[in-house]
GROMACS .gro file of C-alpha atoms in nm:
model
  417
    1MET     CA    1   6.576  -2.650   7.010
    2GLU     CA    2   6.276  -2.613   7.240
    3GLN     CA    3   6.310  -2.378   7.535
    4ALA     CA    4   6.371  -2.584   7.849
    5HIS     CA    5   6.267  -2.329   8.111
    6PHE     CA    6   6.013  -2.052   8.145
    7ASP     CA    7   6.287  -1.789   8.190
    8THR     CA    8   6.645  -1.748   8.310
    9LEU     CA    9   6.531  -1.674   8.666
   10GLU     CA   10   6.471  -2.045   8.719
   11THR     CA   11   6.834  -2.137   8.662
   12ARG     CA   12   7.004  -1.853   8.850
   13GLU     CA   13   7.288  -1.927   9.086
   14PRO     CA   14   7.136  -1.947   9.436
   15GLU     CA   15   7.352  -1.658   9.557
   16VAL     CA   16   7.228  -1.435   9.273
   17ARG     CA   17   6.866  -1.523   9.349
   18GLU     CA   18   6.908  -1.459   9.721
   19HIS     CA   19   7.066  -1.116   9.663
   20ALA     CA   20   6.787  -1.011   9.424
   21GLN     CA   21   6.507  -1.142   9.643
   22MET     CA   22   6.639  -0.982   9.960
   23ALA     CA   23   6.654  -0.645   9.783
   24ALA     CA   24   6.297  -0.699   9.661
   25LEU     CA   25   6.190  -0.795  10.014
   26SER     CA   26   6.308  -0.466  10.159
   27ARG     CA   27   6.124  -0.274   9.886
   28GLN     CA   28   5.807  -0.477   9.942
   29VAL     CA   29   5.807  -0.410  10.316
   30ALA     CA   30   5.848  -0.037  10.252
   31HIS     CA   31   5.569  -0.041   9.993
   32ALA     CA   32   5.333  -0.227  10.226
   33GLN     CA   33   5.405   0.013  10.510
   34SER     CA   34   5.333   0.313  10.289
   35HIS     CA   35   5.023   0.193  10.106
   36ALA     CA   36   4.845  -0.088  10.296
   37PRO     CA   37   4.678   0.032  10.620
   38TYR     CA   38   4.703  -0.308  10.787
   39PHE     CA   39   5.077  -0.337  10.729
   40ALA     CA   40   5.131   0.029  10.814
   41GLU     CA   41   5.005  -0.057  11.162
   42LEU     CA   42   5.150  -0.407  11.194
   43LEU     CA   43   5.498  -0.310  11.071
   44GLY     CA   44   5.498   0.054  11.180
   45HIS     CA   45   5.798  -0.002  11.408
   46VAL     CA   46   6.005  -0.179  11.141
   47ASP     CA   47   6.288  -0.020  10.942
   48ALA     CA   48   6.223  -0.162  10.596
   49ARG     CA   49   6.584  -0.103  10.493
   50ALA     CA   50   6.695  -0.345  10.764
   51VAL     CA   51   6.470  -0.626  10.638
   52GLY     CA   52   6.719  -0.761  10.388
   53THR     CA   53   6.793  -1.106  10.527
   54ARG     CA   54   6.592  -1.416  10.606
   55GLU     CA   55   6.682  -1.370  10.971
   56ALA     CA   56   6.531  -1.022  10.968
   57LEU     CA   57   6.222  -1.152  10.786
   58ALA     CA   58   6.176  -1.421  11.052
   59ARG     CA   59   6.146  -1.151  11.319
   60LEU     CA   60   5.835  -1.005  11.157
   61PRO     CA   61   5.487  -1.119  11.268
   62VAL     CA   62   5.291  -1.380  11.073
   63THR     CA   63   4.946  -1.298  10.936
   64ARG     CA   64   4.746  -1.619  10.900
   65LYS     CA   65   4.482  -1.701  10.643
   66SER     CA   66   4.257  -1.812  10.928
   67GLU     CA   67   4.254  -1.451  11.055
   68LEU     CA   68   4.135  -1.293  10.729
   69THR     CA   69   3.761  -1.338  10.773
   70ALA     CA   70   3.758  -1.142  11.099
   71ARG     CA   71   3.993  -0.874  10.968
   72GLN     CA   72   3.788  -0.826  10.653
   73ARG     CA   73   3.472  -0.784  10.857
   74LEU     CA   74   3.640  -0.505  11.054
   75ALA     CA   75   3.771  -0.328  10.744
   76PRO     CA   76   3.580  -0.450  10.437
   77PRO     CA   77   3.639  -0.578  10.186
   78LEU     CA   78   4.012  -0.671  10.216
   79GLY     CA   79   4.097  -0.588  10.576
   80GLY     CA   80   4.333  -0.310  10.479
   81LEU     CA   81   4.590  -0.557  10.342
   82ASN     CA   82   4.555  -0.416   9.990
   83ALA     CA   83   4.792  -0.141   9.879
   84THR     CA   84   4.588  -0.056   9.569
   85PRO     CA   85   4.244   0.098   9.636
   86ILE     CA   86   3.947  -0.115   9.533
   87GLY     CA   87   3.876   0.102   9.229
   88GLY     CA   88   4.223   0.029   9.095
   89LEU     CA   89   4.181  -0.349   9.104
   90ARG     CA   90   4.038  -0.562   8.824
   91HIS     CA   91   3.829  -0.815   9.019
   92LEU     CA   92   3.723  -0.906   9.370
   93PHE     CA   93   3.650  -1.270   9.448
   94ARG     CA   94   3.486  -1.443   9.743
   95SER     CA   95   3.601  -1.783   9.865
   96PRO     CA   96   3.448  -1.988  10.147
   97GLY     CA   97   3.523  -1.844  10.489
   98PRO     CA   98   3.416  -1.604  10.359
   99ILE     CA   99   3.745  -1.455  10.241
  100HIS     CA  100   3.771  -1.189   9.972
  101GLU     CA  101   4.064  -1.192   9.728
  102PRO     CA  102   4.169  -0.928   9.475
  103ASP     CA  103   4.298  -0.949   9.120
  104GLY     CA  104   4.511  -0.675   8.969
  105HIS     CA  105   4.552  -0.557   8.612
  106ALA     CA  106   4.897  -0.703   8.553
  107GLY     CA  107   4.909  -0.997   8.314
  108ASP     CA  108   4.933  -1.334   8.489
  109TRP     CA  109   4.876  -1.160   8.822
  110TRP     CA  110   4.894  -1.494   9.010
  111ARG     CA  111   5.211  -1.604   8.817
  112VAL     CA  112   5.062  -1.937   8.709
  113ALA     CA  113   5.225  -1.939   8.363
  114ARG     CA  114   5.549  -2.068   8.515
  115ALA     CA  115   5.378  -2.382   8.646
  116MET     CA  116   5.193  -2.432   8.318
  117PHE     CA  117   5.517  -2.414   8.122
  118ALA     CA  118   5.672  -2.675   8.353
  119ALA     CA  119   5.367  -2.895   8.286
  120GLY     CA  120   5.436  -2.875   7.911
  121PHE     CA  121   5.183  -2.610   7.808
  122ARG     CA  122   5.304  -2.413   7.504
  123SER     CA  123   5.196  -2.119   7.293
  124GLY     CA  124   4.922  -2.195   7.041
  125GLU     CA  125   4.765  -2.479   7.237
  126LEU     CA  126   4.406  -2.498   7.357
  127VAL     CA  127   4.369  -2.528   7.735
  128TYR     CA  128   4.051  -2.687   7.868
  129ASN     CA  129   3.997  -2.506   8.201
  130THR     CA  130   3.756  -2.673   8.445
  131PHE     CA  131   3.824  -2.455   8.748
  132SER     CA  132   3.533  -2.242   8.860
  133TYR     CA  133   3.481  -1.890   8.729
  134HIS     CA  134   3.202  -1.826   8.980
  135PHE     CA  135   3.281  -1.641   9.304
  136THR     CA  136   3.629  -1.794   9.347
  137PRO     CA  137   3.936  -1.695   9.141
  138ALA     CA  138   4.064  -2.040   9.043
  139GLY     CA  139   3.931  -2.024   8.687
  140MET     CA  140   4.078  -1.679   8.630
  141MET     CA  141   4.411  -1.782   8.783
  142MET     CA  142   4.452  -2.055   8.522
  143GLU     CA  143   4.315  -1.846   8.237
  144THR     CA  144   4.551  -1.553   8.285
  145GLY     CA  145   4.847  -1.791   8.316
  146ALA     CA  146   4.753  -1.965   7.993
  147HIS     CA  147   4.711  -1.634   7.814
  148GLN     CA  148   5.057  -1.529   7.930
  149LEU     CA  149   5.195  -1.833   7.750
  150GLY     CA  150   4.999  -1.755   7.433
  151CYS     CA  151   4.743  -2.031   7.478
  152CYS     CA  152   4.373  -2.020   7.394
  153VAL     CA  153   4.137  -2.111   7.679
  154PHE     CA  154   3.802  -2.287   7.681
  155PRO     CA  155   3.634  -2.169   8.006
  156ALA     CA  156   3.454  -2.492   8.091
  157GLY     CA  157   3.413  -2.435   8.463
  158VAL     CA  158   3.265  -2.711   8.679
  159GLY     CA  159   2.968  -2.945   8.644
  160GLN     CA  160   2.761  -3.045   8.336
  161THR     CA  161   2.969  -3.358   8.289
  162GLU     CA  162   2.802  -3.487   7.973
  163SER     CA  163   2.819  -3.147   7.802
  164GLN     CA  164   3.186  -3.125   7.899
  165VAL     CA  165   3.258  -3.464   7.745
  166GLU     CA  166   3.092  -3.350   7.422
  167ALA     CA  167   3.298  -3.028   7.426
  168LEU     CA  168   3.621  -3.222   7.479
  169ALA     CA  169   3.542  -3.453   7.191
  170SER     CA  170   3.466  -3.168   6.951
  171LEU     CA  171   3.731  -2.916   7.057
  172GLN     CA  172   4.018  -3.167   7.088
  173PRO     CA  173   4.226  -2.964   7.338
  174SER     CA  174   4.580  -3.073   7.418
  175ALA     CA  175   4.595  -2.944   7.777
  176TYR     CA  176   4.373  -2.963   8.085
  177ALA     CA  177   4.357  -2.744   8.396
  178GLY     CA  178   4.147  -2.852   8.693
  179THR     CA  179   4.127  -3.111   8.967
  180PRO     CA  180   4.267  -3.457   8.887
  181SER     CA  181   3.953  -3.635   9.005
  182PHE     CA  182   3.732  -3.438   8.765
  183LEU     CA  183   3.967  -3.521   8.478
  184LYS     CA  184   3.932  -3.890   8.564
  185LEU     CA  185   3.554  -3.852   8.578
  186LEU     CA  186   3.549  -3.688   8.233
  187ILE     CA  187   3.759  -3.965   8.081
  188GLU     CA  188   3.539  -4.234   8.236
  189ARG     CA  189   3.218  -4.064   8.126
  190GLY     CA  190   3.360  -4.017   7.778
  191ALA     CA  191   3.424  -4.390   7.751
  192GLU     CA  192   3.063  -4.459   7.860
  193MET     CA  193   2.935  -4.216   7.595
  194ASP     CA  194   3.178  -4.348   7.331
  195LEU     CA  195   3.321  -3.996   7.303
  196ARG     CA  196   3.689  -4.036   7.380
  197CYS     CA  197   3.929  -3.743   7.377
  198ALA     CA  198   4.271  -3.871   7.276
  199SER     CA  199   4.399  -3.519   7.215
  200LEU     CA  200   4.463  -3.452   7.588
  201THR     CA  201   4.827  -3.525   7.667
  202LYS     CA  202   4.909  -3.292   7.958
  203ALA     CA  203   4.739  -3.159   8.268
  204LEU     CA  204   4.813  -2.904   8.537
  205VAL     CA  205   4.613  -3.015   8.839
  206SER     CA  206   4.547  -2.851   9.173
  207GLY     CA  207   4.276  -2.806   9.437
  208GLU     CA  208   4.321  -3.155   9.582
  209ALA     CA  209   4.583  -3.426   9.619
  210CYS     CA  210   4.687  -3.632   9.318
  211PRO     CA  211   4.799  -3.961   9.477
  212PRO     CA  212   5.027  -4.199   9.284
  213PRO     CA  213   4.747  -4.441   9.180
  214LEU     CA  214   4.548  -4.158   9.022
  215ARG     CA  215   4.858  -4.016   8.852
  216ALA     CA  216   4.937  -4.363   8.714
  217TRP     CA  217   4.577  -4.405   8.594
  218LEU     CA  218   4.598  -4.076   8.403
  219HIS     CA  219   4.936  -4.175   8.258
  220ASP     CA  220   4.784  -4.502   8.135
  221HIS     CA  221   4.529  -4.289   7.952
  222GLY     CA  222   4.800  -4.086   7.779
  223ILE     CA  223   4.804  -3.784   8.010
  224THR     CA  224   5.104  -3.654   8.202
  225ALA     CA  225   4.978  -3.472   8.512
  226ARG     CA  226   5.183  -3.215   8.702
  227GLN     CA  227   5.067  -3.062   9.030
  228MET     CA  228   5.061  -2.694   9.116
  229TYR     CA  229   5.049  -2.557   9.470
  230GLY     CA  230   4.905  -2.211   9.511
  231THR     CA  231   4.638  -2.012   9.690
  232ALA     CA  232   4.396  -1.740   9.587
  233ASP     CA  233   4.576  -1.499   9.820
  234VAL     CA  234   4.938  -1.535   9.710
  235GLY     CA  235   4.910  -1.710   9.374
  236LEU     CA  236   5.163  -1.974   9.271
  237ILE     CA  237   5.380  -2.106   9.554
  238ALA     CA  238   5.545  -2.417   9.405
  239TYR     CA  239   5.503  -2.657   9.116
  240GLU     CA  240   5.607  -2.998   8.988
  241THR     CA  241   5.858  -3.045   8.707
  242ASP     CA  242   6.004  -3.334   8.510
  243GLY     CA  243   6.279  -3.359   8.771
  244GLY     CA  244   6.064  -3.541   9.023
  245ASP     CA  245   6.266  -3.404   9.315
  246GLY     CA  246   6.007  -3.204   9.508
  247TRP     CA  247   5.799  -2.903   9.409
  248VAL     CA  248   6.009  -2.611   9.286
  249VAL     CA  249   5.931  -2.284   9.466
  250ASP     CA  250   5.811  -2.000   9.244
  251GLU     CA  251   6.053  -1.718   9.167
  252GLY     CA  252   5.805  -1.451   9.282
  253VAL     CA  253   5.779  -1.556   9.646
  254LEU     CA  254   5.986  -1.624   9.954
  255VAL     CA  255   5.879  -1.941  10.134
  256GLU     CA  256   5.950  -2.023  10.497
  257ILE     CA  257   5.854  -2.335  10.689
  258VAL     CA  258   5.768  -2.228  11.044
  259GLU     CA  259   5.645  -2.399  11.359
  260PRO     CA  260   5.267  -2.454  11.324
  261GLY     CA  261   5.085  -2.168  11.492
  262GLY     CA  262   5.414  -1.991  11.566
  263THR     CA  263   5.663  -1.770  11.387
  264LYS     CA  264   5.998  -1.948  11.424
  265PRO     CA  265   6.143  -2.116  11.112
  266MET     CA  266   6.181  -2.494  11.131
  267PRO     CA  267   6.510  -2.672  11.055
  268GLU     CA  268   6.549  -2.778  10.695
  269GLY     CA  269   6.367  -3.102  10.622
  270GLU     CA  270   6.127  -3.079  10.915
  271THR     CA  271   5.754  -3.035  10.862
  272GLY     CA  272   5.593  -2.703  10.947
  273GLU     CA  273   5.350  -2.441  10.821
  274VAL     CA  274   5.407  -2.281  10.481
  275VAL     CA  275   5.453  -1.905  10.525
  276VAL     CA  276   5.477  -1.696  10.209
  277THR     CA  277   5.599  -1.344  10.134
  278VAL     CA  278   5.503  -1.218   9.788
  279LEU     CA  279   5.766  -1.012   9.605
  280GLY     CA  280   5.678  -0.752   9.345
  281ASN     CA  281   5.300  -0.752   9.390
  282GLY     CA  282   5.217  -0.389   9.452
  283ASP     CA  283   4.841  -0.448   9.480
  284TYR     CA  284   4.832  -0.704   9.760
  285PRO     CA  285   5.175  -0.709   9.928
  286LEU     CA  286   5.134  -1.002  10.167
  287ILE     CA  287   5.428  -1.036  10.404
  288ARG     CA  288   5.476  -1.354  10.610
  289PHE     CA  289   5.134  -1.488  10.516
  290GLY     CA  290   5.058  -1.814  10.697
  291THR     CA  291   4.874  -2.043  10.456
  292GLY     CA  292   4.780  -2.304  10.717
  293ASP     CA  293   4.929  -2.575  10.492
  294LEU     CA  294   5.203  -2.810  10.607
  295SER     CA  295   5.514  -2.894  10.406
  296ALA     CA  296   5.891  -2.925  10.441
  297ILE     CA  297   6.193  -2.814  10.241
  298VAL     CA  298   6.372  -3.091  10.053
  299ALA     CA  299   6.710  -3.141  10.221
  300ASP     CA  300   7.002  -2.969  10.046
  301SER     CA  301   6.774  -2.833   9.772
  302ALA     CA  302   6.924  -2.487   9.830
  303GLN     CA  303   7.265  -2.624   9.726
  304ARG     CA  304   7.158  -2.893   9.478
  305ALA     CA  305   6.973  -2.814   9.157
  306SER     CA  306   6.673  -3.023   9.057
  307PRO     CA  307   6.735  -3.277   8.779
  308CYS     CA  308   6.526  -3.048   8.556
  309GLY     CA  309   6.792  -2.776   8.598
  310ARG     CA  310   6.591  -2.539   8.818
  311THR     CA  311   6.791  -2.409   9.113
  312ASN     CA  312   6.534  -2.276   9.359
  313ILE     CA  313   6.455  -2.460   9.681
  314ARG     CA  314   6.194  -2.735   9.666
  315LEU     CA  315   5.908  -2.844   9.888
  316LYS     CA  316   5.811  -3.201   9.972
  317GLY     CA  317   5.457  -3.133   9.855
  318TRP     CA  318   5.137  -3.075  10.048
  319LEU     CA  319   5.156  -3.261  10.381
  320GLY     CA  320   4.828  -3.157  10.543
  321ARG     CA  321   4.689  -2.865  10.740
  322ALA     CA  322   4.831  -2.689  11.043
  323ASP     CA  323   4.480  -2.614  11.167
  324GLN     CA  324   4.147  -2.795  11.133
  325THR     CA  325   4.068  -2.635  10.798
  326THR     CA  326   4.037  -2.893  10.523
  327LYS     CA  327   3.953  -2.908  10.153
  328VAL     CA  328   3.642  -3.085  10.032
  329LYS     CA  329   3.595  -3.115   9.655
  330GLY     CA  330   3.852  -2.840   9.607
  331MET     CA  331   3.684  -2.596   9.849
  332PHE     CA  332   3.816  -2.495  10.190
  333VAL     CA  333   3.592  -2.578  10.485
  334TYR     CA  334   3.663  -2.390  10.809
  335PRO     CA  335   3.580  -2.462  11.174
  336GLY     CA  336   3.400  -2.127  11.183
  337GLN     CA  337   3.157  -2.250  10.919
  338VAL     CA  338   3.071  -2.552  11.133
  339ALA     CA  339   3.013  -2.314  11.423
  340GLU     CA  340   2.781  -2.103  11.206
  341VAL     CA  341   2.570  -2.408  11.114
  342VAL     CA  342   2.545  -2.501  11.483
  343ARG     CA  343   2.447  -2.143  11.573
  344ARG     CA  344   2.155  -2.158  11.330
  345HIS     CA  345   2.008  -2.465  11.503
  346PRO     CA  346   1.974  -2.438  11.884
  347GLU     CA  347   1.878  -2.806  11.892
  348ILE     CA  348   2.243  -2.900  11.826
  349ARG     CA  349   2.435  -2.947  12.152
  350ALA     CA  350   2.762  -3.041  11.982
  351ALA     CA  351   2.879  -3.120  11.628
  352ARG     CA  352   3.177  -3.261  11.443
  353LEU     CA  353   3.223  -3.251  11.064
  354VAL     CA  354   3.376  -3.577  10.940
  355VAL     CA  355   3.514  -3.604  10.584
  356THR     CA  356   3.545  -3.960  10.452
  357GLY     CA  357   3.596  -4.136  10.120
  358THR     CA  358   3.889  -4.082   9.889
  359VAL     CA  359   4.028  -3.768   9.727
  360GLY     CA  360   3.783  -3.656   9.460
  361ALA     CA  361   3.507  -3.873   9.607
  362ASP     CA  362   3.467  -3.686   9.933
  363VAL     CA  363   3.174  -3.752  10.165
  364MET     CA  364   3.108  -3.474  10.418
  365THR     CA  365   2.890  -3.563  10.717
  366LEU     CA  366   2.798  -3.341  11.009
  367HIS     CA  367   2.766  -3.561  11.317
  368CYS     CA  368   2.518  -3.390  11.549
  369ASP     CA  369   2.447  -3.444  11.917
  370ALA     CA  370   2.098  -3.288  11.921
  371THR     CA  371   1.799  -3.254  12.152
  372ARG     CA  372   1.578  -3.407  11.884
  373GLU     CA  373   1.642  -3.637  11.589
  374ASP     CA  374   1.392  -3.610  11.308
  375ALA     CA  375   1.386  -3.570  10.931
  376ALA     CA  376   1.275  -3.208  10.944
  377LEU     CA  377   1.574  -3.106  11.154
  378ALA     CA  378   1.812  -3.310  10.936
  379THR     CA  379   1.675  -3.136  10.625
  380ALA     CA  380   1.711  -2.792  10.786
  381ILE     CA  381   2.069  -2.863  10.893
  382GLY     CA  382   2.153  -2.992  10.544
  383THR     CA  383   2.019  -2.668  10.395
  384SER     CA  384   2.236  -2.465  10.633
  385ILE     CA  385   2.543  -2.669  10.534
  386ARG     CA  386   2.483  -2.587  10.167
  387GLU     CA  387   2.427  -2.218  10.241
  388VAL     CA  388   2.727  -2.174  10.470
  389MET     CA  389   2.984  -2.409  10.313
  390ARG     CA  390   2.857  -2.401   9.953
  391LEU     CA  391   2.884  -2.781   9.951
  392ARG     CA  392   2.636  -3.061  10.005
  393GLY     CA  393   2.674  -3.256  10.326
  394GLU     CA  394   2.506  -3.543  10.502
  395VAL     CA  395   2.363  -3.516  10.854
  396ALA     CA  396   2.399  -3.794  11.110
  397PHE     CA  397   2.255  -3.783  11.460
  398VAL     CA  398   2.470  -3.944  11.729
  399PRO     CA  399   2.399  -4.046  12.091
  400ALA     CA  400   2.424  -3.773  12.353
  401GLY     CA  401   2.778  -3.726  12.479
  402SER     CA  402   2.931  -3.961  12.221
  403LEU     CA  403   3.134  -3.705  12.024
  404PRO     CA  404   3.506  -3.698  12.115
  405GLN     CA  405   3.597  -3.423  12.361
  406ASP     CA  406   3.926  -3.337  12.189
  407GLY     CA  407   3.853  -2.982  12.076
  408ARG     CA  408   3.834  -3.076  11.707
  409THR     CA  409   3.549  -2.948  11.494
  410ILE     CA  410   3.660  -3.104  11.164
  411GLU     CA  411   3.800  -3.454  11.120
  412ASP     CA  412   3.961  -3.558  10.791
  413ALA     CA  413   3.917  -3.936  10.777
  414ARG     CA  414   3.976  -3.979  10.403
  415ARG     CA  415   4.209  -4.237  10.251
  416TYR     CA  416   4.504  -4.090  10.062
  417ASP     CA  417   4.658  -4.414   9.934
   0.00000   0.00000   0.00000
């Protein structure tokens, strides 16, 4: 009989899980205080032995992802949040922001194997991994998770669509890891090239939303897609299962839903910011890390197991951003990056980045109120967008004073239906 769950942790009684995680929480706080300079200062007044309840955890300060760029500039490269010295880590990555992220030597350091197993990945299969291996850790996150399961990985990365279609046709992988929109693009291009890949039957997708129409389209092409929610900083946070009753929270983290921009936990079922505490990661012991993402806990999920048999709490999925940060083609774009582009061009009086289109077909346009409007300036601004955001963007000049005076730098105007 095939194993139904990744391990026995997933089906623990909630009381057993809570007892084990609270003990791990106290140890993690003590470890962070002793080994990570940032947490030694931030939590210097805290008795780690007393942080053994969710109420005690909720009294600790929140460190937000949006703060990391400034902190890392003050104390490069990781802002003092790392407990393992740089020489003891395996990799350092750099995501837009810029934000640096570490990778330790432990197998499946980001704990992605659990989500892959729930998506149907099994030992001996070939995983076609289209997440980037360049600068950002997404490709490595998926690779190490697949290796933990005993899978072989083809490191496809991004781009080179026609070559990827040819590789899919010749390698005949059974599993895909990447964004759902790129998977759709590969299937469509394969049909155009008469190089279909019928071997793909399962996919673990992340980096962007996978709306129901896209999921149904993939299903019609023989592929069951499951979503994974994680970040480069904390690894896996939650994942989809066959149960279809929310995203099951990973066993290696504590998740709180707090008031956006604040520290107080929200009532169960209400939308707030996802705040994560990582348990057992001695290299990068993030405590109350504010992701900037919005979600909510599925009502009664702490008392009611998912139909798949997993007993941890569940999230309602990704419900947006608590700040103006947004994702474009799987990459975070920050208000500070817009400000940097404006700083490079004194001709710009005001600017607003507007993201339109649909998920996977994003169009990013910087609307500029400028002292002059000519092709040379538009080209220069476009170059700055590529350099700062590592994405291509359009430039549109708008009449003086026409931009909304609402304090927003980034507007997400995409359709998610």
